[in-house]
Amino acid sequence: MDQSAASDRYSYNPTLHWNPQVEEYFIKAYGAEAFNRISKALTRPSCYSCIRVNTLKTTTEAVIEKILEIQREKRLKDTLKNLETNYDVDISESVKSPTSETNPVLKCQIPGLDYVVFVKGSGPHDIQYDYQQDKPPKEVIVSRKCAEAVLRGAQVYIPGILACSAHVEKGEKIAVSVGIEQPGRDGGWAIGITRGIVLQGQKTDPQYLERDGMYIGQGIATMSRAGIFRDLSGLGVDMTDRVFRLDSFNDVMKGDIFLQNLPSIIAAHVLDPQQGERILDMCAAPGGKTTAIASLMKDTGEVIAVDRSHNKVIEIHNLAAELGLNNIKPYKLDALKSVNSNIINGNLTQTEDIGGLTSQVAKAASFINGNLSSPTAEEKICALSSSDKVSIPNDEQRRKGQYTSKREERKETRRLKNGPGRHHSTGGRVDKCEGFPPNSFDRVLLDAPCSALGLRPRLFAGEETVESLRKHGKYQKRMLDQAVQLVRPGGVLVYSTCTINPGENEGLVRYALDTYKFLSLAQQHPRIGGPGLLGHYESSDGYSEEWLRPGEEDLVQRFDPSGPHDTIGFFIAKFNVGPKDA
Ligand SMILES: C[S@@+](CC[C@H](N)C(=O)[O-])C[C@H]1O[C@@H](n2cnc3c(N)ncnc32)[C@H](O)[C@@H]1O
């Protein structure tokens, strides 16, 4: 291979694979040129990190100062690392505040969003992969999910490594490429790489040709090839050169910041929650938008955050605790069953039976432990896991307030051992609820589960078919039917998705406006997204979809991943809810 062929191969220039009918549908919606641009943009991460500052705990200025300090420390660390091999490095340079090599830190200029901070990244960078004539670099192939995380700034961990060159030793420089699903014989998609296979750097390697232009950087092997395939977890490659350089803020400034996509922050603003209101977030986990809404309300009122997944409800709980928000009430609930006309005042909640105890037993235990005075609406019934014994305090203990149950003791031991972090479960208690009365919320956010075809970076999109896209739309319509009933007349409903699929965006708006005459599209603030899609789509199988009508396009926000704001693909529609009997 000559040098120019080598630089084509050892580069990052991916093409996203789509299901052919899905591709045809999107080309009809966007035009071929725009769709190609979107498709290309999806393969890259947004070139900045977006940080929402928790102004209940700190200030934007303090966070910016902390980020600059972290960057200075990192530069010093990198310099010291370099010093081990090169004695000419000037350390004083590395401790100065921002230089051209430091990613710039900027306060968001959008009115009202001065608590959002951008840390710019850079890329795509060309990387020198140590290719010598007929001597390819040693390398690993990683899974697609691993590669997508690495492009966002993560390291290569062992479970993500699929294949590796022979004779790789700890400390060696190693190129990293990605293995993507390819068309299988059965008409589906398959990876076709057996874990642990030895790479030769030759055409006989798995996906050799398919991995042209699929190199995402290089790093230092943290263990030998044998170790990589023997161990089950841990760091595999410490990335030193990346195609995209983005600062990672994992596990720093916990509670003071939250990493969140800009359109998600905007969705919370568009809802325009007011202090003291009662808000429903219908598909809330892991709680990014819930906590953004709760913060905008200055921790007043009530944000009811529901999700159908038990574990994800725990995540909302933990995130709210981490950010110090007390106005969030997370519940486990299927949003498709969220309207309950039998409940008149509030909604009786139950805690999910985790360990096999019936809720009655748990309820009794709660009464005994003095947790529950009377079972009023929205009162939580504490469940106990099967390993918990119901210890009954004696009168003396209770009077002196000395009694601590075995369960509380264990919880305290766990807390001391693990710390209060978001991912440390608070004991697995999840409140279930039986739905809400119609018209019981001032505002509802329906951030619907969707095909997620706007998320970046994305290296494969072939799994979605036209049928699966249509199914998403149907599911979302059923959720919207519930949401519409729960907002009071005069209230607001915001619908959002993180997909570029018009059928889940403009198609849903059309459905909402045609089905519920009391809904009308409302102006959105702030507005940085582009207009929605007008018109309709008809496929050869007789399926048709209607999108927006003239005059409606500027009342929705469509975030184009190839647009100037370099965001994920996202969509927001805001509806005013008029008198329902009209
Ligand atoms: C797009 S994510 C929500 C992201 C969230 N709003 C945030 O900003 O952090 C969609 C969520 O919908 C939840 N979900 C899916 N079907 C549901 C249902 N029938 N009822 C309630 N939640 C559901 C999923 O568990 C998932 O957490």
PDB file of C-alpha atoms in Angstrom, residues 224-478:
ATOM      1  CA  SER A 224      -0.959  -7.506  26.535  1.00  0.00           C
ATOM      2  CA  ARG A 225      -3.191  -9.120  23.941  1.00  0.00           C
ATOM      3  CA  ALA A 226      -3.581 -12.141  26.233  1.00  0.00           C
ATOM      4  CA  GLY A 227      -4.662  -9.907  29.116  1.00  0.00           C
ATOM      5  CA  ILE A 228      -7.188  -8.071  26.960  1.00  0.00           C
ATOM      6  CA  PHE A 229      -9.030 -11.281  26.149  1.00  0.00           C
ATOM      7  CA  ARG A 230      -8.550 -12.839  29.577  1.00  0.00           C
ATOM      8  CA  ASP A 231      -9.884  -9.988  31.715  1.00  0.00           C
ATOM      9  CA  LEU A 232     -13.579  -9.157  31.754  1.00  0.00           C
ATOM     10  CA  SER A 233     -13.386  -5.484  32.633  1.00  0.00           C
ATOM     11  CA  GLY A 234     -11.056  -2.507  32.963  1.00  0.00           C
ATOM     12  CA  LEU A 235      -9.247  -0.113  30.666  1.00  0.00           C
ATOM     13  CA  GLY A 236      -7.932  -1.735  27.463  1.00  0.00           C
ATOM     14  CA  VAL A 237      -6.498   1.173  25.481  1.00  0.00           C
ATOM     15  CA  ASP A 238      -5.588   4.534  26.994  1.00  0.00           C
ATOM     16  CA  MET A 239      -6.436   6.885  24.104  1.00  0.00           C
ATOM     17  CA  THR A 240      -3.686   9.389  23.334  1.00  0.00           C
ATOM     18  CA  ASP A 241      -4.702  10.667  19.869  1.00  0.00           C
ATOM     19  CA  ARG A 242      -8.330  11.151  19.035  1.00  0.00           C
ATOM     20  CA  VAL A 243     -10.129  12.071  15.848  1.00  0.00           C
ATOM     21  CA  PHE A 244     -12.350  14.330  18.000  1.00  0.00           C
ATOM     22  CA  ARG A 245     -10.951  16.018  21.094  1.00  0.00           C
ATOM     23  CA  LEU A 246     -13.698  16.712  23.614  1.00  0.00           C
ATOM     24  CA  ASP A 247     -13.127  17.332  27.316  1.00  0.00           C
ATOM     25  CA  SER A 248     -14.733  14.678  29.469  1.00  0.00           C
ATOM     26  CA  PHE A 249     -16.600  15.885  32.570  1.00  0.00           C
ATOM     27  CA  ASN A 250     -17.634  12.539  33.954  1.00  0.00           C
ATOM     28  CA  ASP A 251     -17.596  12.467  37.734  1.00  0.00           C
ATOM     29  CA  VAL A 252     -16.493  16.082  38.163  1.00  0.00           C
ATOM     30  CA  MET A 253     -18.473  18.846  39.856  1.00  0.00           C
ATOM     31  CA  LYS A 254     -21.207  16.346  40.742  1.00  0.00           C
ATOM     32  CA  GLY A 255     -24.374  18.104  41.792  1.00  0.00           C
ATOM     33  CA  ASP A 256     -23.128  21.439  40.410  1.00  0.00           C
ATOM     34  CA  ILE A 257     -23.415  20.593  36.722  1.00  0.00           C
ATOM     35  CA  PHE A 258     -25.339  18.334  34.394  1.00  0.00           C
ATOM     36  CA  LEU A 259     -24.154  17.454  30.883  1.00  0.00           C
ATOM     37  CA  GLN A 260     -27.109  17.898  28.577  1.00  0.00           C
ATOM     38  CA  ASN A 261     -27.761  18.491  24.892  1.00  0.00           C
ATOM     39  CA  LEU A 262     -28.707  22.071  24.082  1.00  0.00           C
ATOM     40  CA  PRO A 263     -32.094  21.156  22.475  1.00  0.00           C
ATOM     41  CA  SER A 264     -33.096  19.299  25.659  1.00  0.00           C
ATOM     42  CA  ILE A 265     -32.378  22.403  27.739  1.00  0.00           C
ATOM     43  CA  ILE A 266     -34.383  24.444  25.229  1.00  0.00           C
ATOM     44  CA  ALA A 267     -37.313  21.986  25.444  1.00  0.00           C
ATOM     45  CA  ALA A 268     -37.553  22.658  29.200  1.00  0.00           C
ATOM     46  CA  HIS A 269     -37.557  26.442  28.520  1.00  0.00           C
ATOM     47  CA  VAL A 270     -40.185  26.123  25.822  1.00  0.00           C
ATOM     48  CA  LEU A 271     -42.494  24.453  28.355  1.00  0.00           C
ATOM     49  CA  ASP A 272     -42.093  27.719  30.318  1.00  0.00           C
ATOM     50  CA  PRO A 273     -42.831  26.224  33.758  1.00  0.00           C
ATOM     51  CA  GLN A 274     -43.849  28.772  36.386  1.00  0.00           C
ATOM     52  CA  GLN A 275     -43.037  28.703  40.086  1.00  0.00           C
ATOM     53  CA  GLY A 276     -45.625  26.839  42.132  1.00  0.00           C
ATOM     54  CA  GLU A 277     -47.186  25.022  39.178  1.00  0.00           C
ATOM     55  CA  ARG A 278     -47.937  21.313  38.892  1.00  0.00           C
ATOM     56  CA  ILE A 279     -46.101  19.807  35.937  1.00  0.00           C
ATOM     57  CA  LEU A 280     -46.075  16.297  34.491  1.00  0.00           C
ATOM     58  CA  ASP A 281     -43.031  14.858  32.714  1.00  0.00           C
ATOM     59  CA  MET A 282     -44.530  11.755  31.095  1.00  0.00           C
ATOM     60  CA  CYS A 283     -41.432   9.851  29.957  1.00  0.00           C
ATOM     61  CA  ALA A 284     -38.953  11.285  32.330  1.00  0.00           C
ATOM     62  CA  ALA A 285     -35.986   8.975  32.881  1.00  0.00           C
ATOM     63  CA  PRO A 286     -33.139   9.513  33.429  1.00  0.00           C
ATOM     64  CA  GLY A 287     -34.458  12.904  34.467  1.00  0.00           C
ATOM     65  CA  GLY A 288     -32.483  15.377  32.364  1.00  0.00           C
ATOM     66  CA  LYS A 289     -35.465  17.474  31.361  1.00  0.00           C
ATOM     67  CA  THR A 290     -37.291  16.850  34.659  1.00  0.00           C
ATOM     68  CA  THR A 291     -34.438  18.422  36.598  1.00  0.00           C
ATOM     69  CA  ALA A 292     -34.124  21.271  34.080  1.00  0.00           C
ATOM     70  CA  ILE A 293     -37.839  22.029  34.578  1.00  0.00           C
ATOM     71  CA  ALA A 294     -37.589  21.708  38.376  1.00  0.00           C
ATOM     72  CA  SER A 295     -34.650  24.146  38.413  1.00  0.00           C
ATOM     73  CA  LEU A 296     -36.513  26.668  36.267  1.00  0.00           C
ATOM     74  CA  MET A 297     -39.268  26.482  38.902  1.00  0.00           C
ATOM     75  CA  LYS A 298     -36.633  27.270  41.567  1.00  0.00           C
ATOM     76  CA  ASP A 299     -37.474  24.057  43.389  1.00  0.00           C
ATOM     77  CA  THR A 300     -41.078  25.157  44.011  1.00  0.00           C
ATOM     78  CA  GLY A 301     -44.364  23.552  42.928  1.00  0.00           C
ATOM     79  CA  GLU A 302     -44.381  19.927  41.830  1.00  0.00           C
ATOM     80  CA  VAL A 303     -42.789  18.101  38.942  1.00  0.00           C
ATOM     81  CA  ILE A 304     -44.332  14.646  38.688  1.00  0.00           C
ATOM     82  CA  ALA A 305     -41.819  12.544  36.756  1.00  0.00           C
ATOM     83  CA  VAL A 306     -43.044   9.191  35.505  1.00  0.00           C
ATOM     84  CA  ASP A 307     -41.388   6.398  33.603  1.00  0.00           C
ATOM     85  CA  ARG A 308     -42.408   2.802  33.074  1.00  0.00           C
ATOM     86  CA  SER A 309     -39.034   1.372  34.013  1.00  0.00           C
ATOM     87  CA  HIS A 310     -38.401   0.628  37.685  1.00  0.00           C
ATOM     88  CA  ASN A 311     -34.645   1.108  37.513  1.00  0.00           C
ATOM     89  CA  LYS A 312     -34.951   4.270  35.511  1.00  0.00           C
ATOM     90  CA  VAL A 313     -37.283   5.756  38.131  1.00  0.00           C
ATOM     91  CA  ILE A 314     -34.512   5.148  40.656  1.00  0.00           C
ATOM     92  CA  GLU A 315     -32.186   7.081  38.345  1.00  0.00           C
ATOM     93  CA  ILE A 316     -34.570  10.065  38.392  1.00  0.00           C
ATOM     94  CA  HIS A 317     -34.681   9.854  42.182  1.00  0.00           C
ATOM     95  CA  ASN A 318     -30.914   9.804  42.426  1.00  0.00           C
ATOM     96  CA  LEU A 319     -30.381  12.616  39.931  1.00  0.00           C
ATOM     97  CA  ALA A 320     -32.892  14.830  41.763  1.00  0.00           C
ATOM     98  CA  ALA A 321     -31.090  14.106  45.061  1.00  0.00           C
ATOM     99  CA  GLU A 322     -27.685  14.796  43.510  1.00  0.00           C
ATOM    100  CA  LEU A 323     -28.870  18.171  42.206  1.00  0.00           C
ATOM    101  CA  GLY A 324     -30.614  18.974  45.507  1.00  0.00           C
ATOM    102  CA  LEU A 325     -34.105  19.288  43.985  1.00  0.00           C
ATOM    103  CA  ASN A 326     -37.010  18.587  46.326  1.00  0.00           C
ATOM    104  CA  ASN A 327     -39.926  19.450  44.057  1.00  0.00           C
ATOM    105  CA  ILE A 328     -39.578  16.290  41.926  1.00  0.00           C
ATOM    106  CA  LYS A 329     -41.812  13.283  42.589  1.00  0.00           C
ATOM    107  CA  PRO A 330     -40.737  10.266  40.547  1.00  0.00           C
ATOM    108  CA  TYR A 331     -43.220   7.430  39.975  1.00  0.00           C
ATOM    109  CA  LYS A 332     -43.315   4.215  38.068  1.00  0.00           C
ATOM    110  CA  LEU A 333     -46.196   4.402  35.621  1.00  0.00           C
ATOM    111  CA  ASP A 334     -47.012   3.284  32.101  1.00  0.00           C
ATOM    112  CA  ALA A 335     -47.727   6.589  30.378  1.00  0.00           C
ATOM    113  CA  LEU A 336     -50.269   4.814  28.185  1.00  0.00           C
ATOM    114  CA  LYS A 337     -52.357   4.348  31.327  1.00  0.00           C
ATOM    115  CA  SER A 338     -51.744   7.695  32.937  1.00  0.00           C
ATOM    116  CA  VAL A 339     -55.309   9.025  32.848  1.00  0.00           C
ATOM    117  CA  ASN A 340     -57.362   7.648  35.702  1.00  0.00           C
ATOM    118  CA  SER A 341     -60.803   9.203  35.917  1.00  0.00           C
ATOM    119  CA  ASN A 342     -61.580   7.325  39.156  1.00  0.00           C
ATOM    120  CA  ILE A 343     -59.147   9.430  41.115  1.00  0.00           C
ATOM    121  CA  ILE A 344     -60.666  12.713  42.099  1.00  0.00           C
ATOM    122  CA  ASN A 345     -58.288  14.322  44.593  1.00  0.00           C
ATOM    123  CA  GLY A 346     -54.690  13.493  43.849  1.00  0.00           C
ATOM    124  CA  ASN A 347     -53.555   9.961  43.280  1.00  0.00           C
ATOM    125  CA  LEU A 348     -52.915   7.182  45.730  1.00  0.00           C
ATOM    126  CA  THR A 349     -49.456   5.759  45.265  1.00  0.00           C
ATOM    127  CA  GLN A 350     -48.029   2.405  46.174  1.00  0.00           C
ATOM    128  CA  THR A 351     -44.457   1.389  46.508  1.00  0.00           C
ATOM    129  CA  GLU A 352     -43.511  -1.421  44.188  1.00  0.00           C
ATOM    130  CA  ASP A 353     -43.201  -4.815  45.880  1.00  0.00           C
ATOM    131  CA  ILE A 354     -39.617  -5.681  45.251  1.00  0.00           C
ATOM    132  CA  GLY A 355     -38.905  -8.604  47.512  1.00  0.00           C
ATOM    133  CA  GLY A 356     -42.170 -10.497  47.470  1.00  0.00           C
ATOM    134  CA  LEU A 357     -43.812  -8.845  50.457  1.00  0.00           C
ATOM    135  CA  THR A 358     -47.305  -7.710  49.714  1.00  0.00           C
ATOM    136  CA  SER A 359     -47.932  -4.020  49.885  1.00  0.00           C
ATOM    137  CA  GLN A 360     -50.358  -4.642  52.764  1.00  0.00           C
ATOM    138  CA  VAL A 361     -47.567  -6.127  54.856  1.00  0.00           C
ATOM    139  CA  ALA A 362     -45.316  -3.271  53.896  1.00  0.00           C
ATOM    140  CA  LYS A 363     -48.051  -0.837  54.767  1.00  0.00           C
ATOM    141  CA  ALA A 364     -48.501  -2.466  58.148  1.00  0.00           C
ATOM    142  CA  ALA A 365     -44.776  -2.274  58.762  1.00  0.00           C
ATOM    143  CA  SER A 366     -44.812   1.374  57.866  1.00  0.00           C
ATOM    144  CA  PHE A 367     -47.581   2.062  60.324  1.00  0.00           C
ATOM    145  CA  ILE A 368     -45.632   0.205  63.014  1.00  0.00           C
ATOM    146  CA  ASN A 369     -42.497   2.193  62.240  1.00  0.00           C
ATOM    147  CA  GLY A 370     -44.452   5.376  62.450  1.00  0.00           C
ATOM    148  CA  ASN A 371     -43.932   6.277  58.781  1.00  0.00           C
ATOM    149  CA  LEU A 372     -47.555   6.559  57.920  1.00  0.00           C
ATOM    150  CA  SER A 373     -50.162   8.321  59.963  1.00  0.00           C
ATOM    151  CA  SER A 374     -53.096   7.912  57.632  1.00  0.00           C
ATOM    152  CA  PRO A 375     -53.141   6.697  54.037  1.00  0.00           C
ATOM    153  CA  THR A 376     -53.966   9.988  52.338  1.00  0.00           C
ATOM    154  CA  ALA A 377     -53.575  10.700  48.660  1.00  0.00           C
ATOM    155  CA  GLU A 378     -49.988  10.649  47.333  1.00  0.00           C
ATOM    156  CA  GLU A 379     -48.731   9.127  50.545  1.00  0.00           C
ATOM    157  CA  LYS A 380     -45.959   6.670  49.936  1.00  0.00           C
ATOM    158  CA  ILE A 381     -46.187   3.206  51.334  1.00  0.00           C
ATOM    159  CA  CYS A 382     -42.760   1.891  52.283  1.00  0.00           C
ATOM    160  CA  ALA A 383     -42.043  -1.593  51.012  1.00  0.00           C
ATOM    161  CA  LEU A 384     -39.449  -3.826  52.581  1.00  0.00           C
ATOM    162  CA  SER A 385     -37.253  -6.224  50.727  1.00  0.00           C
ATOM    163  CA  SER A 386     -37.722  -9.921  51.567  1.00  0.00           C
ATOM    164  CA  SER A 387     -34.495  -9.911  53.548  1.00  0.00           C
ATOM    165  CA  ASP A 388     -35.780  -7.134  55.776  1.00  0.00           C
ATOM    166  CA  LYS A 389     -37.306  -8.170  59.046  1.00  0.00           C
ATOM    167  CA  VAL A 390     -40.115  -6.068  60.389  1.00  0.00           C
ATOM    168  CA  SER A 391     -38.546  -5.010  63.686  1.00  0.00           C
ATOM    169  CA  ILE A 392     -41.029  -3.536  66.055  1.00  0.00           C
ATOM    170  CA  PRO A 393     -39.613  -0.869  68.355  1.00  0.00           C
ATOM    171  CA  ASN A 394     -40.731  -0.958  71.931  1.00  0.00           C
ATOM    172  CA  ASP A 395     -42.579   1.998  73.396  1.00  0.00           C
ATOM    173  CA  GLU A 396     -39.542   3.238  75.279  1.00  0.00           C
ATOM    174  CA  GLN A 397     -37.367   3.281  72.148  1.00  0.00           C
ATOM    175  CA  ARG A 398     -40.029   5.020  70.136  1.00  0.00           C
ATOM    176  CA  ARG A 399     -40.598   7.667  72.793  1.00  0.00           C
ATOM    177  CA  LYS A 400     -36.891   8.439  73.067  1.00  0.00           C
ATOM    178  CA  GLY A 401     -36.504   8.419  69.274  1.00  0.00           C
ATOM    179  CA  GLN A 402     -33.670   5.889  69.714  1.00  0.00           C
ATOM    180  CA  TYR A 403     -34.999   3.193  67.513  1.00  0.00           C
ATOM    181  CA  THR A 404     -33.274   2.507  64.183  1.00  0.00           C
ATOM    182  CA  SER A 405     -34.545  -0.403  62.132  1.00  0.00           C
ATOM    183  CA  LYS A 406     -32.143  -3.042  60.792  1.00  0.00           C
ATOM    184  CA  ARG A 407     -33.000  -1.773  57.336  1.00  0.00           C
ATOM    185  CA  GLU A 408     -32.033   1.794  58.206  1.00  0.00           C
ATOM    186  CA  GLU A 409     -28.803   0.560  59.769  1.00  0.00           C
ATOM    187  CA  ARG A 410     -27.892  -1.343  56.607  1.00  0.00           C
ATOM    188  CA  LYS A 411     -28.836   1.648  54.462  1.00  0.00           C
ATOM    189  CA  GLU A 412     -26.579   3.899  56.527  1.00  0.00           C
ATOM    190  CA  THR A 413     -23.687   1.409  56.269  1.00  0.00           C
ATOM    191  CA  ARG A 414     -24.198   1.280  52.502  1.00  0.00           C
ATOM    192  CA  ARG A 415     -24.324   5.059  52.281  1.00  0.00           C
ATOM    193  CA  LEU A 416     -21.079   5.421  54.220  1.00  0.00           C
ATOM    194  CA  LYS A 417     -19.417   2.800  52.033  1.00  0.00           C
ATOM    195  CA  ASN A 418     -20.680   4.001  48.657  1.00  0.00           C
ATOM    196  CA  GLY A 419     -21.233   7.695  49.163  1.00  0.00           C
ATOM    197  CA  PRO A 420     -24.411   9.356  48.019  1.00  0.00           C
ATOM    198  CA  GLY A 421     -23.676   9.156  44.251  1.00  0.00           C
ATOM    199  CA  ARG A 422     -26.438   9.072  41.668  1.00  0.00           C
ATOM    200  CA  HIS A 423     -25.759   5.501  40.643  1.00  0.00           C
ATOM    201  CA  HIS A 424     -25.858   4.174  44.137  1.00  0.00           C
ATOM    202  CA  SER A 425     -29.384   3.037  44.626  1.00  0.00           C
ATOM    203  CA  THR A 426     -31.196   4.608  47.546  1.00  0.00           C
ATOM    204  CA  GLY A 427     -32.561   1.189  48.440  1.00  0.00           C
ATOM    205  CA  GLY A 428     -34.584   0.353  45.352  1.00  0.00           C
ATOM    206  CA  ARG A 429     -37.798   1.918  46.586  1.00  0.00           C
ATOM    207  CA  VAL A 430     -39.973   3.048  43.736  1.00  0.00           C
ATOM    208  CA  ASP A 431     -43.363   4.629  44.111  1.00  0.00           C
ATOM    209  CA  LYS A 432     -45.951   3.307  41.710  1.00  0.00           C
ATOM    210  CA  CYS A 433     -48.930   5.397  40.932  1.00  0.00           C
ATOM    211  CA  GLU A 434     -52.309   4.636  39.498  1.00  0.00           C
ATOM    212  CA  GLY A 435     -52.584   7.571  37.168  1.00  0.00           C
ATOM    213  CA  PHE A 436     -53.944  11.072  37.401  1.00  0.00           C
ATOM    214  CA  PRO A 437     -57.340  12.709  36.986  1.00  0.00           C
ATOM    215  CA  PRO A 438     -58.040  14.502  33.701  1.00  0.00           C
ATOM    216  CA  ASN A 439     -57.072  18.207  33.583  1.00  0.00           C
ATOM    217  CA  SER A 440     -54.864  17.860  36.674  1.00  0.00           C
ATOM    218  CA  PHE A 441     -51.680  19.488  35.359  1.00  0.00           C
ATOM    219  CA  ASP A 442     -50.788  23.028  34.384  1.00  0.00           C
ATOM    220  CA  ARG A 443     -48.239  21.779  31.867  1.00  0.00           C
ATOM    221  CA  VAL A 444     -47.196  18.431  30.460  1.00  0.00           C
ATOM    222  CA  LEU A 445     -43.961  17.488  28.742  1.00  0.00           C
ATOM    223  CA  LEU A 446     -44.142  14.428  26.497  1.00  0.00           C
ATOM    224  CA  ASP A 447     -40.520  13.707  25.582  1.00  0.00           C
ATOM    225  CA  ALA A 448     -41.570  10.593  23.757  1.00  0.00           C
ATOM    226  CA  PRO A 449     -39.629   7.359  23.319  1.00  0.00           C
ATOM    227  CA  CYS A 450     -38.623   7.465  19.660  1.00  0.00           C
ATOM    228  CA  SER A 451     -36.341   5.987  17.008  1.00  0.00           C
ATOM    229  CA  ALA A 452     -33.534   8.230  18.362  1.00  0.00           C
ATOM    230  CA  LEU A 453     -32.252   8.824  14.831  1.00  0.00           C
ATOM    231  CA  GLY A 454     -30.976  12.250  15.846  1.00  0.00           C
ATOM    232  CA  LEU A 455     -28.462  11.032  18.431  1.00  0.00           C
ATOM    233  CA  ARG A 456     -24.790  11.626  17.621  1.00  0.00           C
ATOM    234  CA  PRO A 457     -22.355  10.140  16.947  1.00  0.00           C
ATOM    235  CA  ARG A 458     -24.121   7.246  15.245  1.00  0.00           C
ATOM    236  CA  LEU A 459     -22.186   4.738  13.179  1.00  0.00           C
ATOM    237  CA  PHE A 460     -25.010   2.469  12.057  1.00  0.00           C
ATOM    238  CA  ALA A 461     -28.686   3.160  11.277  1.00  0.00           C
ATOM    239  CA  GLY A 462     -29.705   0.001   9.403  1.00  0.00           C
ATOM    240  CA  GLU A 463     -31.772  -1.477  12.220  1.00  0.00           C
ATOM    241  CA  GLU A 464     -34.747   0.854  11.675  1.00  0.00           C
ATOM    242  CA  THR A 465     -37.172  -0.217   8.937  1.00  0.00           C
ATOM    243  CA  VAL A 466     -40.107   1.770   7.581  1.00  0.00           C
ATOM    244  CA  GLU A 467     -42.370  -0.534   9.592  1.00  0.00           C
ATOM    245  CA  SER A 468     -40.500   0.129  12.857  1.00  0.00           C
ATOM    246  CA  LEU A 469     -40.575   3.880  12.198  1.00  0.00           C
ATOM    247  CA  ARG A 470     -44.345   3.742  11.671  1.00  0.00           C
ATOM    248  CA  LYS A 471     -44.720   1.758  14.899  1.00  0.00           C
ATOM    249  CA  HIS A 472     -42.950   4.504  16.838  1.00  0.00           C
ATOM    250  CA  GLY A 473     -45.437   7.010  15.427  1.00  0.00           C
ATOM    251  CA  LYS A 474     -48.412   4.888  16.509  1.00  0.00           C
ATOM    252  CA  TYR A 475     -47.047   4.495  20.047  1.00  0.00           C
ATOM    253  CA  GLN A 476     -46.431   8.225  20.301  1.00  0.00           C
ATOM    254  CA  LYS A 477     -49.993   9.011  19.188  1.00  0.00           C
ATOM    255  CA  ARG A 478     -51.361   6.833  21.993  1.00  0.00           C
TER     256      ARG A 478
END
